CSV table of C-alpha atoms in Angstrom, one decimal:
chain,number,residue,atom,x,y,z
A,288,MET,CA,41.7,-127.2,97.0
A,289,GLN,CA,38.5,-125.1,97.4
A,290,ILE,CA,35.1,-126.8,97.1
A,291,ASP,CA,31.5,-125.9,97.5
A,292,ILE,CA,30.8,-126.4,101.2
A,293,ASN,CA,27.5,-128.2,100.4
A,294,LYS,CA,29.3,-131.0,98.6
A,295,ILE,CA,30.8,-132.3,101.8
A,296,LYS,CA,28.9,-135.3,103.1
A,297,VAL,CA,28.8,-135.9,106.8
A,298,SER,CA,27.8,-139.4,107.9
A,299,ASP,CA,27.2,-140.6,111.5
A,300,ARG,CA,30.3,-139.4,113.4
A,301,ILE,CA,31.7,-140.4,116.7
A,302,ARG,CA,32.1,-136.9,118.1
A,303,LYS,CA,28.8,-135.4,119.3
A,304,ASP,CA,30.1,-132.5,121.3
A,305,PHE,CA,30.9,-129.6,119.0
A,306,GLY,CA,31.3,-126.9,121.7
A,307,GLY,CA,33.1,-123.7,120.9
A,308,ILE,CA,32.1,-123.3,117.3
A,309,GLU,CA,31.7,-119.5,117.6
A,310,GLU,CA,35.2,-119.2,119.0
A,311,LEU,CA,36.6,-121.4,116.3
A,312,ALA,CA,34.8,-119.4,113.7
A,313,ARG,CA,36.2,-116.2,115.0
A,314,ASP,CA,39.7,-117.7,115.0
A,315,ILE,CA,39.2,-118.9,111.4
A,316,GLU,CA,38.0,-115.5,110.4
A,317,GLN,CA,41.0,-113.8,112.0
A,318,ASN,CA,43.7,-116.2,111.2
A,319,GLY,CA,42.4,-118.3,108.3
A,320,LEU,CA,42.0,-122.1,108.2
A,321,ILE,CA,45.3,-123.6,109.5
A,322,ASN,CA,44.4,-127.2,108.8
A,323,PRO,CA,42.2,-128.0,105.9
A,324,ILE,CA,39.1,-130.3,106.2
A,325,VAL,CA,39.9,-133.8,105.1
A,326,VAL,CA,37.5,-135.6,102.7
A,327,THR,CA,37.5,-138.7,100.5
A,328,PRO,CA,37.5,-138.3,96.7
A,329,ASP,CA,33.7,-138.3,96.8
A,330,TYR,CA,33.7,-135.6,99.5
A,331,GLN,CA,32.8,-137.8,102.5
A,332,LEU,CA,34.1,-136.0,105.6
A,333,ILE,CA,37.0,-137.8,107.2
A,334,ALA,CA,38.3,-135.1,109.6
A,335,GLY,CA,37.3,-131.5,110.5
A,336,GLU,CA,33.6,-131.4,111.3
A,337,ARG,CA,34.1,-128.6,113.8
A,338,ARG,CA,36.0,-126.6,111.2
A,339,LEU,CA,33.2,-127.4,108.7
A,340,ARG,CA,30.6,-126.2,111.2
A,341,ALA,CA,32.6,-123.0,111.9
A,342,HIS,CA,32.7,-122.2,108.1
A,343,GLN,CA,28.9,-122.8,108.0
A,344,PHE,CA,28.5,-120.5,111.0
A,345,LEU,CA,30.4,-117.9,109.1
A,346,GLY,CA,28.1,-118.3,106.1
A,347,ARG,CA,31.0,-119.4,103.9
A,348,LYS,CA,30.1,-121.0,100.5
A,349,GLU,CA,33.5,-122.7,99.9
A,350,VAL,CA,36.1,-124.3,102.1
A,351,THR,CA,39.6,-125.6,101.7
A,352,VAL,CA,39.9,-129.4,101.8
A,353,ARG,CA,42.5,-132.0,101.4
A,354,VAL,CA,41.4,-135.1,99.5
A,355,MET,CA,42.6,-138.3,100.9
A,356,GLU,CA,42.3,-141.8,99.6
A,357,ILE,CA,41.0,-144.3,102.2
A,358,LYS,CA,41.4,-148.1,102.0
A,359,ASP,CA,38.1,-149.0,103.6
A,360,PHE,CA,35.6,-148.1,106.3
A,361,GLU,CA,38.0,-149.3,109.1
A,362,HIS,CA,40.7,-147.0,107.7
A,363,GLN,CA,38.2,-144.0,107.6
A,364,LEU,CA,37.2,-144.8,111.2
A,365,GLN,CA,40.8,-144.9,112.4
A,366,LEU,CA,41.5,-141.5,110.8
A,367,GLU,CA,38.5,-140.0,112.6
A,368,ILE,CA,39.5,-141.5,115.9
A,369,SER,CA,43.1,-140.5,115.4
A,370,GLU,CA,42.4,-136.9,114.6
A,371,ASN,CA,40.2,-136.5,117.8
A,372,GLU,CA,42.1,-138.7,120.2
A,373,HIS,CA,45.7,-137.8,119.6
A,374,ARG,CA,45.6,-134.1,120.5
A,375,LYS,CA,47.6,-133.0,123.4
A,376,GLU,CA,46.4,-130.1,125.6
A,377,PHE,CA,48.9,-127.5,126.6
A,378,THR,CA,50.7,-128.1,129.8
A,379,PHE,CA,50.5,-125.6,132.6
A,380,SER,CA,54.0,-124.2,131.7
A,381,GLU,CA,53.0,-123.9,128.0
A,382,ARG,CA,49.7,-122.2,128.8
A,383,VAL,CA,51.5,-119.7,131.1
A,384,GLU,CA,54.1,-119.0,128.3
A,385,TRP,CA,51.3,-118.5,125.8
A,386,ALA,CA,49.5,-116.1,128.1
A,387,ARG,CA,52.7,-114.1,128.8
A,388,ARG,CA,53.3,-113.6,125.1
A,389,LEU,CA,49.7,-112.7,124.6
A,390,GLU,CA,49.9,-110.2,127.5
A,391,GLU,CA,52.8,-108.4,125.8
A,392,VAL,CA,50.7,-108.1,122.6
A,393,GLU,CA,47.6,-106.9,124.5
A,394,ARG,CA,49.7,-104.3,126.4
A,395,LEU,CA,51.1,-103.0,123.1
A,396,LYS,CA,47.6,-102.7,121.7
A,397,VAL,CA,46.6,-100.7,124.7
A,398,ARG,CA,49.6,-98.3,124.3
A,399,GLU,CA,48.8,-97.9,120.6
A,400,ARG,CA,45.2,-97.0,121.3
A,401,MET,CA,46.2,-94.6,124.0
A,402,VAL,CA,48.9,-92.9,121.9
A,403,GLY,CA,46.7,-92.8,118.8
A,404,GLY,CA,43.8,-91.5,120.7
A,405,LYS,CA,41.6,-94.3,119.3
A,406,GLU,CA,38.5,-95.4,121.1
A,407,ASN,CA,37.9,-99.1,121.6
A,408,LEU,CA,37.6,-100.5,118.2
A,409,PRO,CA,34.7,-102.9,117.6
A,410,ASP,CA,37.0,-105.9,116.8
A,411,GLN,CA,39.2,-105.2,119.9
A,412,PRO,CA,38.5,-106.9,123.2
A,413,THR,CA,37.7,-104.6,126.0
A,414,GLY,CA,38.5,-104.9,129.7
A,415,GLN,CA,41.7,-105.3,131.8
A,416,VAL,CA,44.6,-106.9,129.9
A,417,ARG,CA,44.8,-109.7,132.5
A,418,ASP,CA,41.2,-110.6,132.0
A,419,ILE,CA,41.5,-110.6,128.2
A,420,VAL,CA,44.6,-112.7,128.3
A,421,ALA,CA,43.0,-115.1,130.9
A,422,ASP,CA,40.0,-115.6,128.6
A,423,GLN,CA,42.0,-116.2,125.5
A,424,ALA,CA,44.6,-118.5,127.1
A,425,GLY,CA,42.0,-120.5,128.9
A,426,PHE,CA,42.6,-119.5,132.5
A,427,GLY,CA,38.9,-118.7,133.1
A,428,SER,CA,39.5,-115.4,135.0
A,429,GLY,CA,42.1,-112.7,135.6
A,430,ARG,CA,42.4,-114.0,139.2
A,431,GLN,CA,43.2,-117.5,137.9
A,432,TYR,CA,45.8,-116.1,135.6
A,433,ASP,CA,47.4,-114.1,138.4
A,434,LYS,CA,47.6,-117.3,140.4
A,435,ALA,CA,49.2,-119.1,137.5
A,436,LYS,CA,51.8,-116.3,137.1
A,437,PHE,CA,52.5,-116.4,140.9
A,438,ILE,CA,53.0,-120.2,140.6
A,439,ALA,CA,55.2,-119.9,137.5
A,440,GLU,CA,57.4,-117.3,139.3
A,441,ASN,CA,57.6,-118.9,142.7
A,442,ALA,CA,56.9,-122.6,142.7
A,443,THR,CA,59.5,-125.3,143.0
A,444,PRO,CA,60.4,-127.2,139.8
A,445,GLU,CA,58.7,-130.2,141.4
A,446,ILE,CA,55.4,-128.4,141.7
A,447,ILE,CA,55.7,-127.1,138.1
A,448,GLN,CA,56.4,-130.7,136.9
A,449,GLN,CA,53.3,-132.0,138.8
A,450,LEU,CA,51.2,-129.3,137.2
A,451,ASP,CA,52.5,-130.1,133.7
A,452,GLU,CA,51.7,-133.7,134.3
A,453,GLY,CA,48.2,-133.0,135.6
A,454,LEU,CA,48.9,-134.5,139.0
A,455,ILE,CA,47.9,-131.5,141.0
A,456,SER,CA,45.5,-128.6,140.5
A,457,THR,CA,46.4,-125.0,140.1
A,458,HIS,CA,44.7,-124.2,143.4
A,459,ARG,CA,46.8,-126.8,145.2
A,460,ALA,CA,50.0,-125.6,143.6
A,461,PHE,CA,49.1,-122.0,144.6
A,462,VAL,CA,48.3,-122.9,148.2
A,463,GLU,CA,51.5,-125.0,148.6
A,464,THR,CA,53.7,-122.4,147.0
A,465,LYS,CA,52.2,-119.6,149.1
A,466,ALA,CA,52.6,-121.6,152.3
A,467,ARG,CA,56.2,-122.4,151.4
A,468,LEU,CA,57.0,-118.7,150.8
A,469,GLU,CA,55.3,-117.6,154.0
A,470,ALA,CA,57.2,-120.2,156.0
A,471,ALA,CA,60.5,-119.0,154.5
A,472,VAL,CA,59.6,-115.4,155.5
A,473,ARG,CA,58.7,-116.5,159.1
A,474,GLU,CA,62.0,-118.4,159.3
A,475,ALA,CA,63.9,-115.3,158.1
A,476,GLU,CA,62.2,-113.2,160.7
A,477,GLU,CA,63.2,-115.5,163.6
């Protein structure tokens, strides 16, 4: 259901950090609103304040909402907490898989631009593919993405599992994997 964005009432909310609104707005602009904003029948916001702020950032006048009946204030509070608390970040393995697929897409875009003789289009990211992928998949830099790929290709299953569970850092996994490979090379040379 589409409603006038100004009808949505936002009361005092638990979440205060709304970082990444511009990125979310770009994603909504490119891909549409995947999950509608959730409101009560009188348009009190239950869930989706970041999505609402992203729509406002885009200057949108209307937004898609899902109307939900709530029992009482406690129920509304539980819904707000649930939406923000029960999100699961991507594991290391999932993030690497996401980046690899994204890398394929970005390489195809580069080939298409080269074959078509097209200059960099305004809505296309510029720079090295690895840096574009690293930024979009959340690795921070192309070098970090290179380390992640090295780990994914060379680490033991135990190290991958520790990364997925958040028990060790990417840096530690990289150092341990590199040391293990270097030791194997030295042994082979002896």
